[in-house]
């Protein structure tokens, strides 16, 4: 069988993910593997049509395609995203149609599910036959049990292709029906009450809905505008992790990224704007976001108010909404709202309420309690930075110590003592019986005290 591997790591042959596929290749020598380092070779794919054509030829002549990629900020790397955009821009979707496919991702399991959903939805949009995914922790290959899972996964993939199994479509096609957004005149600007507002966008194109939304919001709020398409970005994150020790990116001051991030961090209210391209924002946006990784696992926008202006069908794309909510929570900020052009005629009025909310929340320093996304995500970072990643991410370790992010339950000695006493008491049958009878009512004792005293 001919298997094509679309490698999504910017590290090319040095990719951790690629080693999982090489292991599969070693265990199944009867199949022929072709490795295409599409993320590493993105510039060549963009500039050399013949090279892009060769990649498409390999896919076309294959029996199965493996999307092999590392996680990059809840998704795939910006170069991989760009490769996906090129498939549509160059009308090459048919090359992928009906191909059997699967994905293999490596990560630290921080929002691996959103990246996997993204790739799965892209496969569905391309009309591929998606069999399964394998999401490995980056070091799983060193573990016997995980290796045997990987072998089973691969065996099932090959057998499914042989048997030509029926696959189900998980993600329905997006129904595109958004009309043209017509901005209305602004009667009065929104008072910013001393709050500094910035809009960060990848498009100011006035022929597009997003450009017009940005422009009207800018006029409405007198916000400063940063256009990430006009700034100097030398390239995508290379995954070198040189930033881990002291948060200095290997690009240094050779481009605008660090300076622009520092500038954005000086505002109280940050509104990000962009159009949905396939199932995420543009690859340019993704590059800008990936490059924020010089701050590694430290929150970028603590205490800030965040809003989004989005052009596109966000209501049909829950995965993207989850990613936006997650990154806001992980950044220690508050997601005030997401205004999309799906609202058509109502956008103008909504924009005023949206702007007012941003200001109001900022004045009151309101941070909505975080959800599982931020709370669960932070526990992964906390444990990994304290443990296996500490040596590489020393900057994070210093930050987590200073900002008391190491809130391990075993350090809560009062709680441990109460547990020890209560657990001993429950060994006495009559006490255990009384506690069991009162457990429900006793849960609200502290809340009743608050109602009485506060
Ligand atoms: C910039 C950057 C962003 C990352 N984002 C995530 C992430 O969102 N979730 C996660 O679990 N791992 C994340 N990782 C970890 C990588 O996915 C992981 O190390 C992966 O195994 C690297 O594979 P590769 O060597 O094939 O590129 C990130 C790493 C880098 C450098």
XYZ file of C-alpha atoms and ligand atoms in Angstrom:
485
model
C 0.000 0.000 0.000
C 1.224 3.519 -0.739
C 0.939 5.825 2.262
C 1.556 9.543 2.065
C 2.531 11.365 5.261
C 1.770 15.084 5.412
C 4.215 16.280 8.041
C 2.900 19.348 9.863
C 5.990 20.068 11.938
C 8.094 23.134 11.106
C 11.091 21.049 12.201
C 10.880 18.790 9.144
C 12.876 15.576 9.667
C 13.690 16.553 13.274
C 10.018 16.313 14.155
C 8.987 14.297 17.206
C 5.693 13.423 15.459
C 7.505 11.993 12.455
C 9.164 9.414 14.693
C 5.754 7.920 15.468
C 5.183 7.393 11.765
C 8.702 6.032 11.265
C 7.906 3.509 13.986
C 4.750 2.478 12.137
C 6.807 2.162 8.952
C 9.325 -0.066 10.731
C 6.576 -2.376 12.011
C 4.766 -2.566 8.652
C 7.563 -2.933 6.069
C 5.099 -4.235 3.478
C 3.811 -0.668 2.939
C 5.608 2.149 1.115
C 5.758 5.493 2.940
C 6.305 8.862 1.267
C 7.131 11.723 3.628
C 6.134 15.230 2.605
C 7.464 17.949 4.929
C 4.722 20.375 3.949
C 4.991 22.687 6.983
C 8.773 22.891 6.719
C 8.631 23.578 2.955
C 5.768 26.072 2.970
C 7.701 28.843 1.190
C 8.595 26.464 -1.653
C 5.013 25.212 -1.825
C 3.786 28.794 -2.122
C 6.335 29.900 -4.694
C 6.996 26.797 -6.780
C 3.833 25.537 -8.475
C 5.610 22.475 -9.894
C 6.672 21.452 -6.371
C 3.096 21.906 -5.107
C 1.953 19.833 -8.114
C 4.355 17.015 -7.156
C 2.952 16.964 -3.618
C -0.576 16.728 -5.033
C 0.536 13.933 -7.398
C 1.862 11.932 -4.425
C -1.440 12.349 -2.614
C -3.371 11.392 -5.749
C -1.440 8.156 -6.295
C -1.616 7.085 -2.621
C -3.900 4.541 -0.986
C -3.954 6.421 2.301
C -2.990 9.799 3.724
C -1.709 10.414 7.261
C -1.944 13.923 8.653
C 0.990 13.878 11.089
C 1.260 17.080 13.078
C 2.326 18.643 16.361
C -0.059 20.826 18.348
C 0.568 24.539 18.018
C -1.575 26.761 20.250
C -4.704 24.597 20.233
C -4.384 23.960 16.497
C -1.804 23.053 13.872
C 1.270 25.128 12.994
C 0.634 28.217 10.836
C 2.542 26.683 7.906
C 0.310 23.611 7.956
C -2.694 25.936 8.063
C -1.273 27.746 5.043
C -0.793 24.441 3.220
C -4.489 23.708 3.807
C -5.417 27.146 2.456
C -3.327 26.471 -0.670
C -5.355 23.321 -1.393
C -8.469 25.482 -1.774
C -6.772 28.482 -3.353
C -5.348 26.227 -6.071
C -8.518 24.204 -6.514
C -6.793 20.950 -5.557
C -9.599 19.584 -3.341
C -10.436 16.749 -5.753
C -6.987 15.232 -5.223
C -8.059 14.386 -1.667
C -11.610 13.263 -2.401
C -12.396 9.687 -1.285
C -8.865 9.078 0.021
C -8.696 7.098 3.218
C -7.103 9.155 5.944
C -6.165 9.343 9.616
C -4.322 11.783 11.825
C -1.438 11.313 14.233
C -0.772 14.209 16.584
C 1.810 14.759 19.298
C 1.467 17.287 22.065
C 1.310 17.637 25.826
C -2.465 17.005 25.506
C -3.281 20.674 25.933
C -6.282 21.171 23.644
C -5.212 18.377 21.341
C -8.934 17.734 20.778
C -9.468 21.144 19.107
C -6.572 20.558 16.672
C -7.822 17.048 15.930
C -11.343 18.367 15.327
C -9.937 21.006 13.008
C -8.067 18.458 10.867
C -11.015 16.068 10.948
C -13.335 18.841 9.723
C -10.866 19.723 6.952
C -10.811 16.048 5.893
C -14.621 16.049 5.843
C -14.661 19.266 3.813
C -12.246 17.642 1.344
C -14.533 14.611 1.049
C -11.901 12.269 2.517
C -12.702 9.005 4.301
C -11.565 9.701 7.853
C -10.817 6.515 9.746
C -9.353 7.508 13.099
C -6.900 9.653 15.058
C -4.032 8.876 17.397
C -3.186 11.632 19.850
C 0.089 10.847 21.595
C 1.822 12.662 24.383
C 5.118 13.715 22.855
C 7.062 11.103 24.854
C 4.629 8.201 24.507
C 6.829 6.424 21.958
C 9.202 5.520 24.769
C 6.430 3.538 26.517
C 5.701 -0.077 25.666
C 1.907 0.169 26.150
C 1.644 3.288 23.998
C 3.750 1.670 21.254
C 1.433 -1.305 21.127
C -1.580 1.055 20.922
C 0.107 2.798 18.022
C 0.674 -0.517 16.260
C -2.977 -1.452 16.697
C -4.053 1.968 15.407
C -1.881 1.554 12.291
C -3.020 -2.040 11.729
C -6.643 -0.911 11.910
C -5.914 1.931 9.476
C -4.378 -0.412 6.886
C -7.100 -3.043 7.331
C -9.833 -0.417 6.988
C -8.326 0.705 3.683
C -8.061 -2.909 2.507
C -11.658 -3.606 3.433
C -12.756 -0.268 1.932
C -14.853 0.412 5.034
C -17.646 2.947 5.053
C -16.732 6.074 7.024
C -19.087 8.634 8.505
C -18.959 12.357 8.012
C -18.695 14.058 11.414
C -18.628 17.738 10.388
C -21.390 18.972 8.133
C -20.456 21.375 5.325
C -20.647 25.057 6.246
C -23.680 26.725 4.692
C -22.420 30.032 3.357
C -25.149 32.673 3.302
C -23.782 35.848 4.891
C -24.798 39.035 3.113
C -22.836 42.216 2.590
C -22.301 44.248 5.738
C -23.312 47.878 5.281
C -21.995 50.114 8.055
C -24.334 52.867 9.192
C -23.243 56.332 10.125
C -21.964 56.827 13.650
C -24.045 59.373 15.540
C -21.967 59.462 18.697
C -18.706 57.782 19.620
C -18.587 55.476 22.628
C -17.005 57.159 25.631
C -13.903 55.175 26.531
C -13.833 56.386 30.198
C -10.064 56.493 30.191
C -9.696 52.917 28.917
C -7.180 52.426 26.132
C -8.604 50.400 23.236
C -6.797 48.669 20.374
C -8.069 46.673 17.389
C -5.701 44.055 16.061
C -6.680 42.807 12.616
C -5.257 41.071 9.575
C -7.537 42.958 7.176
C -8.543 46.566 6.626
C -9.843 45.796 3.125
C -12.948 47.973 2.668
C -14.331 45.630 -0.020
C -14.710 42.934 2.642
C -17.131 42.748 5.570
C -14.286 42.396 8.052
C -12.513 45.550 6.833
C -15.734 47.525 7.138
C -16.507 46.125 10.604
C -13.027 47.065 11.766
C -13.314 50.555 10.337
C -16.698 51.224 11.922
C -15.526 49.896 15.283
C -12.415 52.055 15.069
C -14.467 55.173 14.403
C -16.983 54.263 17.094
C -14.389 53.783 19.826
C -11.487 55.937 18.577
C -9.407 52.803 19.055
C -5.859 52.464 17.841
C -5.430 50.042 14.954
C -2.736 47.428 14.453
C -2.742 45.631 11.113
C -0.747 42.411 11.439
C -0.686 42.043 7.654
C 1.308 45.261 7.411
C 3.910 44.544 10.086
C 7.221 42.797 9.476
C 7.042 39.092 10.386
C 10.113 37.206 9.263
C 8.505 33.779 9.525
C 6.534 31.318 11.594
C 7.552 29.820 14.922
C 10.319 27.297 14.224
C 9.631 25.243 17.349
C 13.237 25.740 18.512
C 12.127 26.536 22.130
C 15.100 28.849 22.592
C 12.563 31.162 24.264
C 12.139 28.679 27.121
C 14.985 29.958 29.301
C 14.315 33.698 29.314
C 11.458 34.421 26.879
C 13.704 35.744 24.130
C 12.585 34.617 20.666
C 15.261 33.388 18.263
C 14.057 36.055 15.794
C 14.994 38.659 18.426
C 14.427 42.206 17.197
C 14.868 41.209 13.545
C 11.113 41.634 13.038
C 8.167 43.424 14.666
C 6.606 40.586 16.662
C 8.011 41.195 20.142
C 7.561 44.950 19.845
C 3.934 44.609 18.670
C 3.041 42.191 21.474
C 4.538 44.535 24.054
C 2.529 47.364 22.507
C -0.749 45.392 22.577
C -0.147 44.510 26.218
C -0.197 48.222 27.025
C -3.925 48.518 26.209
C -6.852 47.826 28.571
C -9.221 46.557 25.898
C -8.086 44.428 22.979
C -10.349 43.601 20.059
C -9.074 40.995 17.630
C -10.599 40.945 14.163
C -10.431 38.560 11.251
C -12.354 36.498 8.728
C -12.823 32.756 9.046
C -10.779 30.934 6.419
C -11.742 27.285 6.131
C -12.395 26.367 9.778
C -10.090 28.868 11.548
C -8.847 32.413 11.000
C -6.178 33.090 8.346
C -2.733 31.479 8.337
C -1.368 35.008 8.859
C -3.326 35.230 12.096
C -2.079 31.784 13.081
C 1.512 32.824 12.429
C 1.038 35.901 14.610
C -0.482 33.773 17.377
C 2.199 31.037 17.173
C 4.891 33.673 17.442
C 3.415 34.848 20.776
C 5.034 31.681 22.116
C 8.120 33.678 23.100
C 5.982 34.225 26.249
C 5.844 30.403 26.396
C 3.181 29.314 28.929
C 2.691 32.649 30.700
C -0.560 34.588 30.413
C -0.306 37.380 27.877
C -3.223 39.632 28.779
C -3.815 39.380 32.517
C -6.792 41.501 33.599
C -7.587 42.773 30.083
C -10.939 42.804 28.323
C -10.974 40.905 25.035
C -13.471 41.087 22.186
C -13.608 39.612 18.706
C -14.974 40.913 15.430
C -15.336 37.934 13.139
C -16.509 37.629 9.580
C -17.815 34.147 8.888
C -20.014 31.375 10.172
C -18.847 31.121 13.762
C -22.235 29.701 14.795
C -21.430 26.644 12.641
C -17.930 26.360 14.050
C -18.039 25.581 17.734
C -14.428 24.405 17.658
C -13.160 27.883 16.805
C -15.341 29.475 19.473
C -13.884 27.066 22.027
C -10.338 27.954 20.963
C -11.040 31.694 21.309
C -12.575 31.193 24.753
C -9.681 28.966 25.821
C -6.889 31.289 24.775
C -8.623 34.220 26.487
C -8.962 32.301 29.736
C -5.392 30.988 29.564
C -4.224 34.559 28.990
C -5.878 35.623 32.247
C -8.293 37.894 30.398
C -12.051 38.281 30.037
C -13.881 37.443 26.827
C -16.544 40.140 26.599
C -18.057 38.910 23.368
C -17.696 37.897 19.755
C -19.528 39.963 17.156
C -19.866 38.286 13.769
C -21.318 39.425 10.466
C -23.845 36.585 10.731
C -26.024 39.155 12.519
C -26.204 41.186 9.282
C -28.563 44.180 9.778
C -28.253 44.105 13.536
C -24.465 44.433 13.570
C -24.402 48.224 13.772
C -26.576 48.420 16.873
C -24.866 45.422 18.428
C -21.485 47.005 17.854
C -22.437 49.928 20.068
C -23.578 47.666 22.915
C -20.472 45.543 22.433
C -18.182 48.584 22.675
C -20.015 49.853 25.731
C -19.713 46.474 27.435
C -15.984 46.384 26.727
C -15.543 49.769 28.397
C -17.906 49.021 31.290
C -16.235 45.675 32.074
C -12.813 47.285 31.851
C -13.721 50.098 34.241
C -15.012 47.508 36.741
C -12.024 45.152 36.159
C -14.502 42.361 35.601
C -13.080 38.890 35.001
C -15.781 36.258 34.581
C -14.980 33.053 36.519
C -13.037 30.747 34.263
C -14.552 27.561 32.896
C -13.093 24.093 32.572
C -11.164 25.373 29.539
C -9.005 27.743 31.545
C -9.028 25.853 34.822
C -8.290 22.418 33.335
C -5.764 23.868 30.885
C -3.875 25.624 33.651
C -3.552 22.402 35.627
C -1.775 20.779 32.671
C 0.632 23.709 32.386
C 1.188 23.850 36.163
C 2.063 20.161 36.423
C 4.239 20.086 33.297
C 6.172 23.263 34.112
C 6.764 22.101 37.670
C 7.749 18.666 36.372
C 9.094 17.468 33.033
C 9.206 20.836 31.233
C 10.839 22.890 33.997
C 14.380 22.601 32.700
C 13.439 23.852 29.214
C 10.885 26.446 30.348
C 12.802 28.089 33.191
C 11.163 31.442 32.456
C 7.759 29.866 33.118
C 9.005 28.220 36.307
C 10.148 31.588 37.690
C 6.844 33.201 36.656
C 4.701 30.410 38.126
C 6.582 30.587 41.419
C 6.322 34.374 41.609
C 2.615 34.446 40.728
C 1.697 31.468 42.930
C 0.553 29.276 40.047
C 1.868 26.214 41.880
C -1.352 25.687 43.842
C -0.948 21.933 44.335
C -3.643 20.509 46.655
C -1.065 18.549 48.639
C 0.332 21.902 49.820
C -2.990 22.851 51.438
C -2.107 21.597 54.907
C -5.316 22.823 56.619
C -7.439 20.887 54.163
C -5.254 17.797 54.587
C -5.638 17.973 58.350
C -9.445 18.335 58.135
C -9.549 15.371 55.756
C -7.413 13.259 58.059
C -9.636 14.025 61.071
C -12.920 13.497 59.223
C -11.736 10.305 57.580
C -10.705 8.906 60.959
C -14.069 9.887 62.439
C -15.958 8.086 59.662
C -14.325 4.865 60.816
C -16.646 5.029 63.892
C -19.990 3.600 62.649
C -22.423 5.952 64.536
C -20.393 9.023 63.465
C -20.290 7.775 59.881
C -24.088 7.332 59.951
C -24.658 10.878 61.262
C -22.286 12.392 58.693
C -23.992 10.501 55.841
C -27.372 11.784 57.000
C -26.182 15.394 57.137
C -23.865 15.573 54.166
C -26.393 17.268 51.842
C -27.483 19.974 54.285
C -23.930 20.604 55.526
C -22.744 21.476 52.015
C -24.639 24.753 52.150
C -23.509 25.817 55.658
C -20.746 28.116 54.306
C -23.134 29.576 51.718
C -25.771 30.237 54.409
C -23.114 32.037 56.437
C -22.331 34.263 53.449
C -26.001 35.100 52.966
C -26.269 35.953 56.671
C -23.109 37.983 57.077
C -22.046 39.571 53.792
C 4.874 27.262 19.739
C 4.429 25.971 20.311
C 3.093 25.794 20.615
C 2.651 24.593 21.158
N 1.334 24.471 21.454
C 0.880 23.330 22.031
C -0.496 23.198 22.393
O -1.329 24.083 22.180
N -0.883 22.052 22.987
C -0.004 21.041 23.275
O -0.419 20.054 23.850
N 1.305 21.124 22.901
C 1.768 22.243 22.290
N 3.076 22.347 21.918
C 3.967 21.176 22.106
C 4.195 20.413 20.793
O 2.994 20.108 20.169
C 4.941 19.100 21.054
O 6.178 19.389 21.623
C 5.098 18.277 19.794
O 5.424 16.962 20.166
C 6.195 18.783 18.867
O 6.217 17.921 17.733
P 7.202 18.098 16.521
O 8.603 17.836 17.029
O 6.762 17.041 15.554
O 7.091 19.466 15.982
C 3.562 23.525 21.387
C 4.911 23.710 21.073
C 5.340 24.909 20.543
C 6.786 25.089 20.210
